[in-house]
Amino acid sequence: MLGAEVVAKAIYASSCPNCGGPISSVRLELGLPCSSCIPDLDYEEAKLISELPPGERFKKLVKIISRESEGSYSILAQLHEELDRFEKFFKKCVGKELWSLQRTWAYRMLSGDSFAITAPTGVGKTTLLLIYSLYEATEGTKVLMLVPTESLLRQSLERLKNYASILGKNLRIIGYTSKDPKKTREEQLMKIEEGDFDILIITTSFLSRRFDVLKNKVFGLIVVDDADSLLKDSAN
């Protein structure tokens, strides 16, 4: 028990962030789980733990939470560990750290959220999406990327292959454009039909025209760059 819990302003039912049980206002303010999860915790130690960065705090708490009470904090600790791995992956690709905004988006992606990124040009949305797609592909996930133009498709294809080369990964990254020679287009279509790829990049126009070759494909991740263009086209 925390010494300060004798003067807790309130006990909140079903509010422990770890087990979902009752918790005092003092522990909530400190960002800690309830007394059932961690029965014996000195107040000064609790304050020190509460001041740690989120990732370190979750890892520390998971080590001292009673085994019978392992819950959400264990999941959060694992998520922050994966975020650390992704940050190293990102830095190896581009030679730079994630920006604060990119880190927030990456956290949501890694947690499995499906969401739209709305931000001005130049904040690193496309770079993050490309590297996250590559990260998932290295984990065995089949990835579909949708882009609005063939020009952007070619740029994305070149950047992905360059990142894969930096990482030393032999990934099957393909894209279909109408300006490729006929033989190349036929080869790419065959690969798409056979699922012979790790990352597939297509335009929104290709999606509406050749949905027949995609309708039975299962993707673990779908990334849409410029979702507005996809939604505004009635053919889609």
CSV table of C-alpha atoms in Angstrom, one decimal:
chain,number,residue,atom,x,y,z
A,1,MET,CA,0.0,0.0,0.0
A,2,LEU,CA,1.1,3.6,-0.7
A,3,GLY,CA,1.3,5.6,2.5
A,4,ALA,CA,-0.6,8.4,0.8
A,5,GLU,CA,-3.6,6.2,0.0
A,6,VAL,CA,-5.0,6.8,3.4
A,7,VAL,CA,-5.9,10.3,2.2
A,8,ALA,CA,-7.0,9.3,-1.3
A,9,LYS,CA,-9.7,11.5,-2.5
A,10,ALA,CA,-11.6,8.6,-4.1
A,11,ILE,CA,-11.6,5.0,-5.1
A,12,TYR,CA,-12.6,4.4,-8.7
A,13,ALA,CA,-14.4,1.2,-9.6
A,14,SER,CA,-13.2,-0.8,-12.7
A,15,SER,CA,-10.5,1.8,-13.4
A,16,CYS,CA,-7.2,0.1,-12.9
A,17,PRO,CA,-5.3,0.5,-16.2
A,18,ASN,CA,-3.8,-3.0,-15.7
A,19,CYS,CA,-6.4,-5.3,-14.3
A,20,GLY,CA,-9.6,-3.2,-14.6
A,21,GLY,CA,-10.3,-3.4,-10.8
A,22,PRO,CA,-10.9,-0.6,-8.3
A,23,ILE,CA,-8.0,1.9,-7.8
A,24,SER,CA,-7.3,4.9,-5.6
A,25,SER,CA,-7.1,8.4,-7.0
A,26,VAL,CA,-3.5,8.6,-5.7
A,27,ARG,CA,-2.3,5.7,-7.9
A,28,LEU,CA,-4.2,7.0,-10.9
A,29,GLU,CA,-2.5,10.4,-10.6
A,30,LEU,CA,0.9,8.6,-10.5
A,31,GLY,CA,0.0,6.5,-13.5
A,32,LEU,CA,0.3,3.3,-11.5
A,33,PRO,CA,-1.8,0.1,-11.3
A,34,CYS,CA,-4.0,-0.7,-8.2
A,35,SER,CA,-2.9,-2.2,-4.9
A,36,SER,CA,-4.0,-5.7,-6.0
A,37,CYS,CA,-1.5,-5.6,-8.9
A,38,ILE,CA,1.3,-4.1,-6.7
A,39,PRO,CA,0.4,-4.5,-3.0
A,40,ASP,CA,3.7,-3.3,-1.5
A,41,LEU,CA,5.0,-0.1,-3.0
A,42,ASP,CA,6.7,2.7,-1.1
A,43,TYR,CA,5.3,6.1,-2.0
A,44,GLU,CA,8.8,7.6,-2.8
A,45,GLU,CA,9.5,4.6,-5.0
A,46,ALA,CA,6.1,5.0,-6.7
A,47,LYS,CA,6.9,8.7,-7.4
A,48,LEU,CA,10.2,7.8,-9.0
A,49,ILE,CA,8.6,5.1,-11.2
A,50,SER,CA,5.8,7.5,-12.2
A,51,GLU,CA,8.4,10.0,-13.5
A,52,LEU,CA,10.0,7.5,-15.9
A,53,PRO,CA,9.3,7.7,-19.7
A,54,PRO,CA,6.2,5.6,-20.6
A,55,GLY,CA,8.2,2.7,-22.1
A,56,GLU,CA,10.6,2.4,-19.2
A,57,ARG,CA,7.7,2.8,-16.7
A,58,PHE,CA,5.7,-0.1,-18.2
A,59,LYS,CA,8.8,-2.4,-18.3
A,60,LYS,CA,9.6,-1.6,-14.7
A,61,LEU,CA,6.0,-2.1,-13.5
A,62,VAL,CA,5.7,-5.4,-15.4
A,63,LYS,CA,8.7,-6.8,-13.4
A,64,ILE,CA,7.1,-6.0,-10.1
A,65,ILE,CA,3.4,-6.7,-10.8
A,66,SER,CA,2.2,-9.9,-9.2
A,67,ARG,CA,2.1,-12.7,-11.7
A,68,GLU,CA,-1.6,-13.3,-11.0
A,69,SER,CA,-2.4,-9.7,-12.0
A,70,GLU,CA,-0.5,-9.5,-15.3
A,71,GLY,CA,-2.7,-7.6,-17.7
A,72,SER,CA,-2.7,-4.5,-19.9
A,73,TYR,CA,0.7,-3.3,-18.6
A,74,SER,CA,2.4,-6.4,-20.0
A,75,ILE,CA,0.8,-5.7,-23.4
A,76,LEU,CA,1.9,-2.0,-23.2
A,77,ALA,CA,5.5,-3.0,-22.3
A,78,GLN,CA,5.6,-5.3,-25.3
A,79,LEU,CA,4.3,-2.6,-27.5
A,80,HIS,CA,6.9,-0.1,-26.4
A,81,GLU,CA,9.6,-2.8,-26.9
A,82,GLU,CA,8.4,-3.2,-30.5
A,83,LEU,CA,8.3,0.6,-30.9
A,84,ASP,CA,12.0,0.6,-29.9
A,85,ARG,CA,12.8,-2.0,-32.5
A,86,PHE,CA,10.9,0.0,-35.2
A,87,GLU,CA,12.8,3.1,-34.2
A,88,LYS,CA,16.1,1.3,-34.8
A,89,PHE,CA,14.7,-0.1,-38.1
A,90,PHE,CA,13.7,3.4,-39.2
A,91,LYS,CA,17.0,5.0,-38.3
A,92,LYS,CA,18.9,2.3,-40.2
A,93,CYS,CA,16.8,3.0,-43.3
A,94,VAL,CA,17.0,6.8,-43.3
A,95,GLY,CA,19.8,7.6,-40.9
A,96,LYS,CA,17.6,9.8,-38.8
A,97,GLU,CA,15.5,9.4,-35.6
A,98,LEU,CA,11.7,9.4,-35.8
A,99,TRP,CA,10.2,12.8,-35.3
A,100,SER,CA,7.8,13.2,-32.3
A,101,LEU,CA,4.8,13.1,-34.6
A,102,GLN,CA,6.1,10.1,-36.6
A,103,ARG,CA,6.6,8.3,-33.3
A,104,THR,CA,3.0,8.9,-32.3
A,105,TRP,CA,1.8,7.6,-35.6
A,106,ALA,CA,4.1,4.6,-35.4
A,107,TYR,CA,2.8,3.7,-31.9
A,108,ARG,CA,-0.7,3.6,-33.3
A,109,MET,CA,0.3,1.5,-36.3
A,110,LEU,CA,2.1,-1.0,-34.1
A,111,SER,CA,-0.9,-1.2,-31.8
A,112,GLY,CA,-3.0,-2.3,-34.7
A,113,ASP,CA,-5.1,0.8,-35.1
A,114,SER,CA,-6.7,1.6,-38.4
A,115,PHE,CA,-6.6,5.4,-38.8
A,116,ALA,CA,-6.1,8.3,-41.2
A,117,ILE,CA,-3.0,10.6,-40.9
A,118,THR,CA,-3.9,14.2,-41.5
A,119,ALA,CA,-0.9,16.5,-41.6
A,120,PRO,CA,0.7,19.1,-43.9
A,121,THR,CA,3.2,18.2,-46.6
A,122,GLY,CA,6.8,17.8,-45.4
A,123,VAL,CA,6.2,16.2,-42.0
A,124,GLY,CA,7.4,12.7,-43.0
A,125,LYS,CA,4.1,10.9,-43.6
A,126,THR,CA,5.1,9.1,-46.8
A,127,THR,CA,8.6,8.2,-45.4
A,128,LEU,CA,7.0,6.7,-42.3
A,129,LEU,CA,4.4,4.8,-44.4
A,130,LEU,CA,7.1,3.3,-46.7
A,131,ILE,CA,9.3,2.2,-43.8
A,132,TYR,CA,6.4,0.8,-41.8
A,133,SER,CA,5.3,-1.2,-44.9
A,134,LEU,CA,8.9,-2.5,-45.2
A,135,TYR,CA,9.0,-3.3,-41.5
A,136,GLU,CA,5.8,-5.3,-41.7
A,137,ALA,CA,7.0,-7.1,-44.9
A,138,THR,CA,10.1,-8.2,-43.1
A,139,GLU,CA,7.9,-9.8,-40.5
A,140,GLY,CA,6.1,-11.8,-43.1
A,141,THR,CA,3.1,-9.5,-43.7
A,142,LYS,CA,1.7,-9.1,-47.2
A,143,VAL,CA,1.4,-5.4,-47.9
A,144,LEU,CA,-0.7,-3.5,-50.4
A,145,MET,CA,0.2,0.2,-51.1
A,146,LEU,CA,-2.3,2.4,-52.9
A,147,VAL,CA,-1.0,5.7,-54.4
A,148,PRO,CA,-2.8,8.3,-56.5
A,149,THR,CA,-0.4,8.6,-59.5
A,150,GLU,CA,2.1,6.4,-61.4
A,151,SER,CA,4.8,9.0,-60.8
A,152,LEU,CA,4.4,8.6,-57.0
A,153,LEU,CA,4.3,4.8,-57.6
A,154,ARG,CA,7.7,4.8,-59.3
A,155,GLN,CA,9.2,7.0,-56.6
A,156,SER,CA,7.8,4.8,-53.8
A,157,LEU,CA,9.0,1.6,-55.6
A,158,GLU,CA,12.5,3.1,-56.0
A,159,ARG,CA,12.7,4.2,-52.3
A,160,LEU,CA,11.4,0.9,-51.0
A,161,LYS,CA,14.0,-1.1,-53.0
A,162,ASN,CA,16.7,1.3,-51.8
A,163,TYR,CA,15.7,0.9,-48.1
A,164,ALA,CA,15.5,-2.9,-48.6
A,165,SER,CA,19.1,-2.8,-50.0
A,166,ILE,CA,20.3,-0.8,-47.1
A,167,LEU,CA,18.8,-3.4,-44.7
A,168,GLY,CA,20.2,-6.3,-46.7
A,169,LYS,CA,16.7,-7.7,-47.1
A,170,ASN,CA,15.7,-9.6,-50.3
A,171,LEU,CA,12.1,-8.7,-50.5
A,172,ARG,CA,9.7,-9.1,-53.5
A,173,ILE,CA,8.7,-5.5,-54.1
A,174,ILE,CA,6.7,-4.9,-57.2
A,175,GLY,CA,4.6,-2.1,-58.8
A,176,TYR,CA,2.4,-2.0,-61.9
A,177,THR,CA,2.4,1.0,-64.3
A,178,SER,CA,0.8,1.4,-67.7
A,179,LYS,CA,4.0,3.0,-69.1
A,180,ASP,CA,6.1,-0.1,-68.6
A,181,PRO,CA,6.8,-2.3,-71.7
A,182,LYS,CA,4.1,-4.8,-72.5
A,183,LYS,CA,6.2,-7.8,-71.5
A,184,THR,CA,7.0,-6.2,-68.1
A,185,ARG,CA,3.3,-5.4,-67.5
A,186,GLU,CA,2.4,-9.0,-68.3
A,187,GLU,CA,5.0,-10.3,-65.9
A,188,GLN,CA,3.9,-8.0,-63.2
A,189,LEU,CA,0.2,-9.0,-63.7
A,190,MET,CA,1.2,-12.6,-63.4
A,191,LYS,CA,3.1,-12.0,-60.2
A,192,ILE,CA,0.0,-10.2,-58.8
A,193,GLU,CA,-2.3,-13.0,-59.8
A,194,GLU,CA,0.0,-15.6,-58.2
A,195,GLY,CA,0.6,-13.5,-55.1
A,196,ASP,CA,4.3,-13.5,-55.9
A,197,PHE,CA,5.2,-10.4,-53.9
A,198,ASP,CA,5.8,-9.1,-50.4
A,199,ILE,CA,4.9,-5.5,-51.1
A,200,LEU,CA,2.6,-4.6,-54.0
A,201,ILE,CA,2.3,-0.9,-55.1
A,202,ILE,CA,-0.6,0.1,-57.4
A,203,THR,CA,-2.5,3.2,-58.3
A,204,THR,CA,-6.1,3.8,-57.3
A,205,SER,CA,-6.9,3.8,-61.0
A,206,PHE,CA,-5.5,0.2,-61.3
A,207,LEU,CA,-7.6,-0.8,-58.3
A,208,SER,CA,-10.8,0.2,-60.1
A,209,ARG,CA,-9.8,-1.1,-63.5
A,210,ARG,CA,-8.3,-4.5,-62.5
A,211,PHE,CA,-9.9,-5.4,-59.2
A,212,ASP,CA,-10.5,-8.8,-60.7
A,213,VAL,CA,-6.8,-9.7,-60.1
A,214,LEU,CA,-7.0,-8.5,-56.5
A,215,LYS,CA,-10.4,-9.6,-55.2
A,216,ASN,CA,-9.2,-12.9,-53.8
A,217,LYS,CA,-6.0,-11.6,-52.3
A,218,VAL,CA,-5.5,-11.4,-48.5
A,219,PHE,CA,-3.3,-8.5,-47.2
A,220,GLY,CA,-2.1,-8.1,-43.7
A,221,LEU,CA,-1.6,-4.4,-44.2
A,222,ILE,CA,-3.1,-1.9,-46.6
A,223,VAL,CA,-1.6,1.6,-46.9
A,224,VAL,CA,-3.3,4.3,-48.8
A,225,ASP,CA,-1.3,7.4,-49.6
A,226,ASP,CA,-3.7,10.3,-50.3
A,227,ALA,CA,-6.9,8.6,-49.3
A,228,ASP,CA,-8.9,11.6,-50.6
A,229,SER,CA,-8.2,10.7,-54.2
A,230,LEU,CA,-9.4,7.2,-53.6
A,231,LEU,CA,-12.6,8.2,-52.0
A,232,LYS,CA,-13.4,11.0,-54.5
A,233,ASP,CA,-13.2,8.7,-57.5
A,234,SER,CA,-16.7,7.2,-57.9
A,235,ALA,CA,-15.2,4.3,-59.8
A,236,ASN,CA,-13.5,3.2,-56.6
